[in-house]
Amino acid sequence: MTLDATDVDLEAHGLFINGAWCAADAARTFTVYEPATGQPLARCAHGSRADVDRAVAAARAAFDDGPWPHTPHYERAQILHEIAQLIEANAPELAELESRDGGVPLRATTFNDIPLGMHMMHVFAELARRSPYEPMPWNDFPTLSWNFVWRNPYGVCAQIIPWNYAFCMTIWKLGPALATGNTIVFKPSSLAPLSAIRLIKLIDESGLLPKGVLNMVTGSGPEVGEYLVGHPRVDKIAFTGSTEVGRKIMAIAAPHIKKVTLELGGKSPSILLPDADLDKAIDGVLFGMFYHAGQLCEAGTRCLVPSAIYDEVVERLVQRTRQLRVGDPLDLATDVGPLISHKQRETVEGYIALGRAEGARLLIGGGRPLGASYAQGSFVEPTIFGEVNNRSRLAQEEIFGPVLALIRYDDVGEAIAMANDTMYGLAASVWSQDIQQAIDVARRIRAGTVGINEHHVLNPYAPFGGFKESGIGREMGVAGMLEYTEPTHIHVDFQQQRDGKLWWDALLPPNEEE
Ligand code: NAD
C-alpha cells in the first residue's frame, strides 16, 4: 500500500477497518517523528469522518450480527492469552519500537513496559474467565423467585489513548473491552502510535479475532477523535488523556447519554514522613518523578518534605539526580530520555521559567543538556525546585515533564491537607518505616492509588483511576472489566399458581367469567 510517494523510505501504516489495512479516504497521511533525533520515523494514514463512519459500521456489524459478543467467555480468555503470547514472542521488537517512537529508554521498555503489557493481557484473560452470570440470593418476596445478573458487553467502544506509556495504554484499552465481548474503534495518539499499530498487525496476522471486532483509525484528536466520540452509533467511550480534552469529551457524550470512562491528568504527591528510610525513599521519590522523563499521569511531581529533614533530603535528591544520564533512549545506559516533542519541551520550559518567576529555588537542572547528541532531540534536564508553595501554579498544574517541586511541611496533618489541595486525585505515595502510620495517612489521601514505600507499581488486579478532575471510572482489575459491561437483572419467577400472584390483584379485578 502506498500512502505517500514523497517519503518512500519511511514505513507507511494504513487504517485497520473491518479486518483490512487501507489508506485513508482522502489519502491523507501524517509523519511520526523520533523524539530523540527529531527525524521522521514513519508515516500513518490520517483518517477522515468517512473513515470513522466505516470503522464504526464495521464494529457495529461485528457486534450486532457477529459471533464475538456471544463467544463463550472462556474462549475469549484463551484468545487474550494467545495475544499475550504474541507480545512475548515479539517483545524485543516492540521494546525498541516503543523506545524510538516514544523516547522511552530501552531499559524501561525492555524490562518494564512491554513485559508489563504482556502480564496485563494475561490478567485480563484470567479475569475474562469469570462467569458473566452473577447469582443473587433466592428471593421470597413477594413470592419465590430465582434471580441473577447477566453482564452484557456495552457494544461499540471508542477508545482513545495518549502518547505516553503508549503500549501499556493500548493493552489497558483493548484487553478489558475484548475480554467482555465488545467491539472496538481505537485511536492512538499521532505522536506515538507505532507500538499500538504493531500490536494490531500481530493480532491481525494471527487471525485470532473475527473481522470488524477491532478497528483502528489514526489521525488528529480534534478531527478523528472528536467525531468518533460523538458518533451516534458508538455506545461507550474510554478516553485516556488530558483533563482539558476529557472535559470536552464528557460534553460531547452528554446528548446521547453515552457511557464514559475518563483517565485524566494528575499532580500526585510523594509524602515523606519524618521517619522515612531515606536510603530507599530518595531513590523512590526520583523513580516516582523522573521515570519516563516525568511523562506519566501518576508521576510524583510534588514531594512533601518535613522541615526537620528538609536540608538532608534536598542534598541527597540533588546528589542522586546529578547521576542520572540523559540521552539516547536506545542506549541501555540511558536513564532519562527526551520529551515526546519540541512542543512538549516548550511547555515544560515555560513551567521552569514560571517556577523561577514564582520565587521557587532552582536546585538542579532547568535547562537543556549541552552537546551535539542532544541538538535535534527534545531533551530537558531533570529539574528540581525547592521551597515551592503548594498554592503556586508550579505545584498545582500538570507539567508532564521532568520537574519536581519540593514543598516543606511541619506536621503530618498539614502534609495531608496539602497533598489533597489539588484539583487532581490520581495517585500518591507515602514513605515511612511505620507501616501503620503510613496506612493511616494513605487512607486520608483523596486519590485512586496510594503506594506505601513505592510509586508507579501498577497492579493489573487492582483498580486504577482518579478522584476529582483526574477522571471517572476505573481501569484494570475487576472494576475495570465491569466498566465494559452493562448489567441486566434476570428474574425467574417460581410462583406456579395464578392465585398465588396476589400482587397482580392490585390492578386486575376478579375474573367474572370464572
Ligand atoms: P491529550 O488529551 O492531548 O490527547 C490524548 C488523546 O486524545 C490523543 O489521542 C489525542 O489525539 C486525542 N484528542 C485530542 N483532542 C481531542 C478531542 N477534541 N476529541 C477527541 N480526542 C482528542 O493528551 P496527551 O498530551 O496525548 O497525553 C498526556 C495527558 O494524558 C496528560 O494529561 C496525562 O496525565 C494524561 N494521561 C492520563 C492517564 C491516566 O490513566 N489517568 C494515563 C496516561 C496519560
Coordinates of C-alpha atoms and ligand atoms in Angstrom, one line a residue:
M1 CA 0.0 0.0 0.0
T2 CA 1.5 3.4 -1.0
L3 CA 0.4 6.2 1.3
D4 CA 2.7 8.9 0.2
A5 CA 5.2 8.9 -2.7
T6 CA 7.3 11.7 -1.1
D7 CA 8.6 9.6 1.8
V8 CA 9.5 6.4 0.0
D9 CA 12.0 5.4 2.7
L10 CA 9.5 5.6 5.6
E11 CA 7.5 2.7 6.7
A12 CA 3.8 3.5 5.9
H13 CA 0.9 2.4 8.0
G14 CA -2.8 2.4 7.0
L15 CA -6.0 2.3 8.9
F16 CA -7.4 -1.0 10.1
I17 CA -11.0 -1.4 9.2
N18 CA -13.2 -4.5 9.1
G19 CA -10.1 -6.8 9.1
A20 CA -8.3 -5.0 6.3
W21 CA -5.5 -2.4 6.1
C22 CA -6.4 0.5 3.9
A23 CA -5.4 4.0 3.0
A24 CA -7.4 6.9 4.4
D25 CA -10.4 8.0 2.4
A26 CA -8.8 11.2 1.2
A27 CA -5.3 9.5 1.0
R28 CA -4.0 12.0 3.7
T29 CA -1.1 11.0 5.9
F30 CA 0.9 12.4 8.8
T31 CA 4.5 11.9 9.8
V32 CA 5.6 10.4 13.1
Y33 CA 8.9 11.8 14.4
E34 CA 11.5 10.2 16.7
P35 CA 11.7 12.4 19.8
A36 CA 15.5 11.7 20.4
T37 CA 16.6 12.8 16.9
G38 CA 13.7 14.9 15.6
Q39 CA 13.9 12.7 12.4
P40 CA 10.8 11.2 10.6
L41 CA 10.2 7.6 11.7
A42 CA 7.0 6.6 9.9
R43 CA 4.0 7.8 8.0
C44 CA 0.5 7.0 9.0
A45 CA -2.9 7.3 7.4
H46 CA -4.8 10.4 8.6
G47 CA -8.4 9.3 8.8
S48 CA -11.4 11.4 8.0
R49 CA -15.0 11.4 9.1
A50 CA -15.8 8.9 6.3
D51 CA -13.1 6.5 7.7
V52 CA -14.6 6.8 11.2
D53 CA -18.0 6.1 9.7
R54 CA -16.6 2.9 8.0
A55 CA -14.8 1.8 11.2
V56 CA -17.9 2.3 13.4
A57 CA -20.1 0.5 10.8
A58 CA -17.7 -2.5 10.9
A59 CA -17.6 -2.5 14.7
R60 CA -21.4 -2.2 14.8
A61 CA -21.9 -5.1 12.4
A62 CA -19.4 -7.3 14.3
F63 CA -21.3 -6.5 17.5
D64 CA -24.9 -6.7 16.3
D65 CA -24.5 -9.6 13.8
G66 CA -21.2 -11.2 14.6
P67 CA -20.2 -14.0 16.9
W68 CA -17.9 -12.0 19.2
P69 CA -20.4 -10.8 21.9
H70 CA -21.7 -14.4 22.1
T71 CA -18.4 -16.2 22.1
P72 CA -18.1 -18.0 25.5
H73 CA -16.1 -16.0 28.0
Y74 CA -13.6 -18.8 28.4
E75 CA -12.9 -18.8 24.7
R76 CA -12.3 -15.1 24.7
A77 CA -10.0 -15.6 27.6
Q78 CA -8.0 -18.1 25.6
I79 CA -7.7 -15.6 22.7
L80 CA -6.4 -13.0 25.1
H81 CA -3.8 -15.4 26.5
E82 CA -2.7 -16.0 22.9
I83 CA -2.4 -12.3 22.3
A84 CA -0.2 -12.0 25.4
Q85 CA 2.0 -14.8 23.9
L86 CA 2.3 -12.8 20.7
I87 CA 3.6 -9.9 22.7
E88 CA 6.1 -12.1 24.5
A89 CA 7.3 -13.6 21.2
N90 CA 7.8 -10.1 19.7
A91 CA 9.0 -8.3 22.9
P92 CA 12.4 -7.1 21.7
E93 CA 11.0 -5.6 18.6
L94 CA 8.1 -3.9 20.5
A95 CA 10.5 -2.6 23.1
E96 CA 12.8 -1.0 20.5
L97 CA 9.8 0.5 18.6
E98 CA 8.4 2.0 21.8
S99 CA 11.8 3.5 22.6
R100 CA 12.2 5.1 19.2
D101 CA 8.6 6.2 18.9
G102 CA 8.0 7.4 22.5
G103 CA 11.6 8.4 23.5
V104 CA 11.4 6.0 26.5
P105 CA 14.8 4.4 27.4
L106 CA 15.2 0.9 26.1
R107 CA 16.0 -0.3 29.7
A108 CA 12.5 0.8 30.7
T109 CA 10.7 -0.6 27.6
T110 CA 12.6 -3.9 27.7
F111 CA 12.3 -4.6 31.4
N112 CA 9.0 -2.9 32.2
D113 CA 6.6 -1.5 29.6
I114 CA 6.5 -4.5 27.2
P115 CA 6.6 -7.3 29.9
L116 CA 4.1 -5.4 32.0
G117 CA 1.8 -5.1 29.0
M118 CA 2.1 -8.8 28.4
H119 CA 1.4 -9.6 32.0
M120 CA -1.6 -7.3 32.0
M121 CA -3.1 -9.0 29.0
H122 CA -2.7 -12.4 30.7
V123 CA -4.5 -10.9 33.8
F124 CA -7.4 -9.6 31.6
A125 CA -7.6 -13.1 30.1
E126 CA -7.8 -14.5 33.6
L127 CA -10.5 -12.0 34.6
A128 CA -12.3 -12.9 31.4
R129 CA -12.7 -16.4 32.7
R130 CA -15.0 -15.2 35.4
S131 CA -18.5 -16.1 34.5
P132 CA -20.7 -13.2 33.2
Y133 CA -23.5 -14.7 35.4
E134 CA -23.7 -13.3 38.9
P135 CA -26.0 -15.3 41.1
M136 CA -28.1 -13.4 43.6
P137 CA -29.7 -14.8 46.8
W138 CA -33.1 -16.6 46.4
N139 CA -35.8 -14.1 47.0
D140 CA -39.2 -14.9 48.6
F141 CA -40.8 -11.5 48.5
P142 CA -43.5 -11.2 47.3
T143 CA -43.0 -14.9 46.3
L144 CA -40.3 -17.3 45.5
S145 CA -38.0 -16.3 42.6
W146 CA -34.6 -17.0 41.3
N147 CA -32.5 -14.0 40.3
F148 CA -29.2 -13.4 38.6
V149 CA -27.3 -10.6 36.9
W150 CA -26.2 -11.1 33.4
R151 CA -23.2 -8.9 32.3
N152 CA -23.7 -7.7 28.7
P153 CA -20.9 -6.1 26.7
Y154 CA -21.7 -2.4 26.0
G155 CA -21.4 -2.7 22.2
V156 CA -19.1 -0.5 20.1
C157 CA -16.4 1.2 22.2
A158 CA -14.5 4.3 21.1
Q159 CA -11.1 4.1 22.7
I160 CA -8.6 6.9 22.6
I161 CA -5.2 6.9 24.2
P162 CA -2.4 9.5 24.7
W163 CA 1.3 9.3 23.6
N164 CA 2.8 8.4 26.9
Y165 CA 3.1 4.8 28.1
A166 CA 1.5 4.1 24.7
F167 CA 2.0 0.3 24.7
C168 CA 0.5 -0.3 28.1
M169 CA -2.3 2.2 27.4
T170 CA -3.2 0.1 24.4
I171 CA -3.4 -3.0 26.5
W172 CA -5.5 -1.3 29.1
K173 CA -8.0 -0.4 26.4
L174 CA -8.1 -3.5 24.2
G175 CA -7.8 -6.1 27.0
P176 CA -10.9 -5.5 29.0
A177 CA -13.1 -4.5 26.0
L178 CA -12.2 -7.7 24.2
A179 CA -12.4 -9.8 27.3
T180 CA -16.1 -8.8 27.9
G181 CA -17.2 -9.1 24.2
N182 CA -17.3 -5.6 23.0
T183 CA -16.1 -4.4 19.6
I184 CA -13.7 -1.5 19.2
V185 CA -12.7 1.6 17.2
F186 CA -9.3 2.5 18.6
K187 CA -7.4 5.8 18.1
P188 CA -3.8 6.1 19.3
S189 CA -2.1 9.5 19.6
S190 CA -0.5 10.8 16.4
L191 CA 2.7 11.5 18.4
A192 CA 3.4 7.8 19.3
P193 CA 1.1 5.4 17.5
L194 CA 3.7 2.8 16.4
S195 CA 3.7 0.1 19.1
A196 CA -0.1 0.0 19.0
I197 CA -0.1 -0.3 15.3
R198 CA 2.5 -3.2 15.5
L199 CA 0.4 -5.0 18.1
I200 CA -2.8 -4.7 15.9
K201 CA -0.8 -6.0 13.0
L202 CA 0.3 -9.0 15.1
I203 CA -3.3 -9.6 16.2
D204 CA -4.5 -9.3 12.6
E205 CA -1.8 -11.8 11.3
S206 CA -2.7 -14.3 14.0
G207 CA -6.3 -14.4 12.8
L208 CA -7.5 -14.6 16.4
L209 CA -10.3 -12.1 16.1
P210 CA -13.3 -12.1 13.8
K211 CA -13.2 -9.2 11.3
G212 CA -14.7 -5.9 12.5
V213 CA -14.1 -6.7 16.2
L214 CA -11.0 -4.5 16.4
N215 CA -10.7 -1.4 14.2
M216 CA -8.2 1.4 14.2
V217 CA -8.4 4.9 12.8
T218 CA -5.3 7.1 13.2
G219 CA -5.4 10.9 12.9
S220 CA -5.7 14.0 14.9
G221 CA -7.7 14.3 18.1
P222 CA -9.9 17.3 17.2
E223 CA -10.8 15.8 13.8
V224 CA -10.9 12.0 14.1
G225 CA -11.2 11.7 17.9
E226 CA -13.9 14.2 18.4
Y227 CA -16.0 12.8 15.5
L228 CA -15.5 9.3 16.9
V229 CA -16.7 10.0 20.4
G230 CA -19.7 12.0 19.2
H231 CA -20.7 9.2 16.7
P232 CA -24.3 8.2 17.4
R233 CA -23.5 4.5 16.7
V234 CA -20.8 4.3 19.4
D235 CA -22.1 3.0 22.7
K236 CA -19.2 3.7 25.1
I237 CA -16.2 6.0 25.2
A238 CA -13.0 5.1 27.0
F239 CA -10.6 8.0 27.0
T240 CA -7.2 8.5 28.4
G241 CA -5.6 11.9 28.1
S242 CA -5.6 15.4 29.5
T243 CA -8.3 16.7 31.8
E244 CA -8.9 19.6 29.3
V245 CA -9.8 17.2 26.5
G246 CA -11.6 14.9 29.0
R247 CA -14.0 17.8 29.8
K248 CA -14.8 18.2 26.1
I249 CA -15.4 14.5 25.6
M250 CA -17.9 14.4 28.5
A251 CA -19.8 17.3 27.0
I252 CA -19.8 15.6 23.6
A253 CA -21.1 12.4 25.2
A254 CA -23.9 14.1 27.1
P255 CA -26.6 14.4 24.3
H256 CA -26.6 10.6 23.8
I257 CA -26.1 9.8 27.5
K258 CA -23.1 7.7 26.5
K259 CA -21.2 5.6 29.0
V260 CA -17.9 7.4 29.5
T261 CA -14.8 6.5 31.4
L262 CA -12.1 9.1 31.7
E263 CA -8.5 8.6 32.8
L264 CA -7.1 12.1 33.0
G265 CA -4.2 14.2 34.4
G266 CA -2.6 14.3 37.8
K267 CA -0.3 16.2 40.2
S268 CA 0.5 13.4 42.6
P269 CA 2.3 13.9 45.9
S270 CA 5.1 11.8 47.3
I271 CA 4.8 12.3 51.1
L272 CA 8.0 11.8 53.1
L273 CA 7.0 11.1 56.7
P274 CA 9.6 12.2 59.3
D275 CA 10.8 8.6 59.9
A276 CA 11.2 7.7 56.2
D277 CA 14.1 5.5 55.4
L278 CA 15.9 7.9 53.2
D279 CA 18.3 5.3 51.7
K280 CA 15.2 3.9 50.0
A281 CA 12.9 7.0 49.8
I282 CA 15.3 9.3 47.9
D283 CA 15.6 6.8 45.0
G284 CA 11.9 6.1 45.3
V285 CA 10.9 9.7 45.0
L286 CA 13.2 10.1 42.0
F287 CA 11.8 7.0 40.4
G288 CA 8.3 8.3 41.0
M289 CA 9.2 11.6 39.4
F290 CA 11.7 11.1 36.6
Y291 CA 10.6 7.7 35.2
H292 CA 9.6 8.3 31.5
A293 CA 11.1 11.8 32.0
G294 CA 8.1 12.7 34.2
Q295 CA 5.7 12.0 31.4
L296 CA 3.4 9.7 33.4
C297 CA 0.0 10.7 34.6
E298 CA 0.6 9.4 38.2
A299 CA 4.2 10.8 38.5
G300 CA 5.0 12.0 41.9
T301 CA 5.6 15.6 40.9
R302 CA 5.1 17.2 44.3
C303 CA 7.3 16.0 47.1
L304 CA 6.2 16.9 50.6
V305 CA 9.2 17.1 53.0
P306 CA 9.2 17.5 56.8
S307 CA 11.1 20.7 57.8
A308 CA 13.3 18.6 60.2
I309 CA 14.9 16.6 57.4
Y310 CA 14.4 19.1 54.5
D311 CA 18.1 20.1 54.1
E312 CA 19.2 16.5 54.1
V313 CA 16.5 15.5 51.6
V314 CA 17.5 18.4 49.3
E315 CA 21.2 17.4 49.4
R316 CA 20.5 13.7 48.7
L317 CA 17.9 14.3 46.0
V318 CA 20.3 16.7 44.2
Q319 CA 23.3 14.4 44.5
R320 CA 21.3 11.4 43.1
T321 CA 19.7 13.5 40.3
R322 CA 23.2 14.6 39.2
Q323 CA 24.0 10.9 38.5
L324 CA 21.0 10.5 36.1
R325 CA 22.2 10.1 32.5
V326 CA 20.1 11.9 29.9
G327 CA 20.5 10.6 26.4
D328 CA 19.7 8.3 23.5
P329 CA 16.8 6.1 24.5
L330 CA 18.3 3.2 22.5
D331 CA 21.4 3.2 24.7
L332 CA 20.9 0.8 27.6
A333 CA 23.0 3.1 29.8
T334 CA 20.5 6.0 29.4
D335 CA 18.3 6.7 32.4
V336 CA 16.2 9.6 31.1
G337 CA 15.2 10.1 27.5
P338 CA 13.8 13.1 25.7
L339 CA 10.3 14.6 25.9
I340 CA 7.9 13.5 23.3
S341 CA 8.1 16.6 21.1
H342 CA 9.6 20.1 20.8
K343 CA 6.2 21.4 21.7
Q344 CA 6.1 19.5 24.9
R345 CA 9.6 20.8 25.7
E346 CA 8.4 24.3 25.2
T347 CA 5.6 23.7 27.6
V348 CA 7.9 22.3 30.2
E349 CA 10.4 25.1 29.8
G350 CA 7.6 27.6 30.2
Y351 CA 6.9 26.0 33.6
I352 CA 10.6 26.1 34.6
A353 CA 10.5 29.9 33.8
L354 CA 7.3 30.2 35.8
G355 CA 8.8 28.4 38.8
R356 CA 11.7 30.9 38.9
A357 CA 9.2 33.8 38.5
E358 CA 7.1 32.4 41.3
G359 CA 10.1 32.5 43.6
A360 CA 10.8 28.8 43.9
R361 CA 14.5 27.9 44.3
L362 CA 16.0 26.0 41.3
L363 CA 18.2 23.3 42.9
I364 CA 19.3 21.4 39.8
G365 CA 18.6 21.2 36.1
G366 CA 16.3 23.8 34.5
G367 CA 18.0 23.7 31.0
R368 CA 18.7 21.6 28.0
P369 CA 21.6 19.2 28.2
L370 CA 24.5 20.5 26.2
G371 CA 26.2 18.5 23.4
A372 CA 25.8 17.7 19.8
S373 CA 24.0 14.4 20.6
Y374 CA 21.1 16.4 22.2
A375 CA 20.9 19.1 19.5
Q376 CA 17.9 17.7 17.5
G377 CA 16.0 15.9 20.2
S378 CA 13.6 17.4 22.7
F379 CA 15.7 16.9 25.9
V380 CA 15.3 18.7 29.2
E381 CA 17.5 18.1 32.2
P382 CA 15.9 16.5 35.3
T383 CA 14.9 19.6 37.3
I384 CA 14.2 20.1 41.0
F385 CA 12.7 23.2 42.6
G386 CA 12.9 23.8 46.4
E387 CA 10.8 26.0 48.7
V388 CA 7.7 25.6 46.4
N389 CA 4.4 27.0 47.6
N390 CA 1.7 24.4 47.3
R391 CA -0.7 27.0 46.0
S392 CA 1.7 28.2 43.3
R393 CA 1.0 27.2 39.7
L394 CA 4.2 25.1 39.6
A395 CA 2.6 22.9 42.4
Q396 CA -0.9 23.0 41.0
E397 CA -0.7 22.5 37.3
E398 CA 0.3 19.3 35.5
I399 CA 3.6 19.9 33.7
F400 CA 4.1 16.4 32.2
G401 CA 7.9 16.7 32.2
P402 CA 10.9 16.2 34.5
V403 CA 10.2 18.9 37.0
L404 CA 9.9 18.1 40.7
A405 CA 8.5 20.6 43.3
L406 CA 9.7 20.2 46.9
I407 CA 7.3 21.5 49.5
R408 CA 8.1 21.9 53.2
Y409 CA 5.7 20.9 56.0
D410 CA 5.8 21.0 59.7
D411 CA 3.2 18.4 60.8
V412 CA 1.7 15.4 59.1
G413 CA -1.8 16.9 59.2
E414 CA -0.5 19.9 57.2
A415 CA 1.1 17.4 54.7
I416 CA -2.2 15.6 54.2
A417 CA -4.1 18.8 53.7
M418 CA -1.5 20.0 51.1
A419 CA -1.5 16.6 49.4
N420 CA -5.3 16.9 48.9
D421 CA -5.2 20.6 48.0
T422 CA -5.3 20.0 44.2
M423 CA -8.0 19.6 41.6
Y424 CA -6.4 16.2 40.8
G425 CA -6.6 12.9 42.7
L426 CA -4.9 10.2 40.7
A427 CA -2.1 8.8 42.9
A428 CA 0.2 9.4 45.8
S429 CA 3.0 7.7 47.7
V430 CA 3.8 7.7 51.4
W431 CA 7.3 7.0 52.6
S432 CA 7.7 5.7 56.2
Q433 CA 9.1 2.9 58.3
D434 CA 6.0 2.8 60.4
I435 CA 3.5 0.9 58.1
Q436 CA 0.6 1.5 60.4
Q437 CA 1.2 5.3 60.3
A438 CA 1.7 5.2 56.5
I439 CA -1.7 3.3 56.1
D440 CA -3.4 5.9 58.3
V441 CA -2.0 8.7 56.0
A442 CA -2.8 6.7 52.8
R443 CA -6.5 6.4 53.9
R444 CA -6.8 10.1 54.2
I445 CA -5.4 10.9 50.7
R446 CA -8.1 11.6 48.1
A447 CA -6.5 9.6 45.2
G448 CA -7.2 6.4 43.3
T449 CA -3.9 4.7 44.0
V450 CA -1.6 5.2 47.0
G451 CA 1.7 3.4 47.3
I452 CA 3.4 2.9 50.6
N453 CA 7.2 3.0 50.1
E454 CA 6.5 2.7 46.4
H455 CA 5.4 4.7 43.4
H456 CA 4.3 3.7 39.9
V457 CA 3.9 0.0 40.6
L458 CA 0.8 -0.8 38.7
N459 CA -1.1 -3.9 39.7
P460 CA -3.4 -5.2 36.9
Y461 CA -5.6 -6.9 39.6
A462 CA -6.2 -3.5 41.2
P463 CA -8.5 -0.7 40.0
F464 CA -6.7 2.3 38.6
G465 CA -8.3 5.8 38.1
G466 CA -8.8 9.2 39.6
F467 CA -10.7 11.1 42.1
K468 CA -11.9 14.7 41.3
E469 CA -10.7 16.0 37.9
S470 CA -8.4 13.1 37.4
G471 CA -11.2 11.1 35.9
I472 CA -14.3 9.0 36.1
G473 CA -14.4 5.2 36.4
R474 CA -11.6 2.7 36.8
E475 CA -9.3 0.7 34.5
M476 CA -7.8 -2.7 35.4
G477 CA -8.9 -5.2 37.9
V478 CA -12.5 -6.4 38.2
A479 CA -13.7 -2.8 38.5
G480 CA -12.0 -2.0 35.2
M481 CA -13.7 -5.0 33.5
L482 CA -17.1 -4.1 34.8
E483 CA -16.8 -0.7 33.2
Y484 CA -17.2 -2.5 29.9
T485 CA -20.3 -4.3 30.9
E486 CA -23.9 -3.3 31.4
P487 CA -25.8 -5.4 33.9
T488 CA -29.2 -7.0 33.2
H489 CA -31.1 -8.3 36.2
I490 CA -32.9 -11.5 35.2
H491 CA -35.8 -12.5 37.4
V492 CA -37.1 -16.1 37.1
D493 CA -40.5 -16.4 38.7
F494 CA -41.2 -19.6 40.7
Q495 CA -44.9 -19.0 41.6
Q496 CA -46.7 -21.7 39.6
Q497 CA -50.3 -20.7 40.5
R498 CA -52.2 -17.6 39.3
D499 CA -53.9 -17.5 42.7
G500 CA -50.5 -17.1 44.3
K501 CA -49.8 -13.9 42.4
L502 CA -51.8 -11.7 44.8
W503 CA -49.9 -8.5 43.9
W504 CA -51.4 -8.7 40.3
D505 CA -54.8 -8.2 42.0
A506 CA -53.7 -4.7 42.9
L507 CA -54.6 -4.0 39.2
L508 CA -56.8 -6.8 37.9
P509 CA -60.3 -7.4 39.2
P510 CA -61.6 -10.9 39.9
N511 CA -62.2 -12.7 36.6
E512 CA -66.0 -12.5 36.1
E513 CA -66.0 -15.3 33.6
E514 CA -65.0 -17.9 36.1
Ligands
NAD1 P1 -4.4 14.8 25.0 O1 -5.6 15.0 25.9 O2 -3.9 16.0 24.3 O3 -4.6 13.7 23.9 C1 -5.0 12.4 24.3 C2 -5.7 11.7 23.1 O4 -6.9 12.4 22.8 C3 -4.8 11.7 21.8 O5 -5.1 10.5 21.1 C4 -5.4 12.9 21.0 O6 -5.3 12.8 19.6 C5 -6.9 12.8 21.4 N1 -7.6 14.1 21.4 C6 -7.2 15.3 21.4 N2 -8.2 16.2 21.3 C7 -9.3 15.5 21.2 C8 -10.7 15.8 21.0 N3 -11.1 17.1 21.0 N4 -11.6 14.9 20.9 C9 -11.2 13.6 21.0 N5 -9.9 13.2 21.1 C10 -9.0 14.1 21.2 O7 -3.3 14.2 26.0 P2 -1.8 13.8 25.6 O8 -1.0 15.1 25.6 O9 -1.7 12.9 24.5 O10 -1.4 12.9 26.9 C11 -1.0 13.5 28.1 C12 -2.1 13.5 29.1 O11 -2.7 12.2 29.3 C13 -1.7 14.0 30.5 O12 -2.6 14.9 31.0 C14 -1.7 12.7 31.3 O13 -1.9 12.9 32.7 C15 -2.8 12.0 30.7 N6 -2.8 10.6 31.0 C16 -3.6 10.0 31.9 C17 -3.5 8.7 32.2 C18 -4.4 8.0 33.2 O14 -4.5 6.8 33.3 N7 -5.1 8.8 34.1 C19 -2.6 7.9 31.6 C20 -1.7 8.5 30.7 C21 -1.8 9.8 30.4

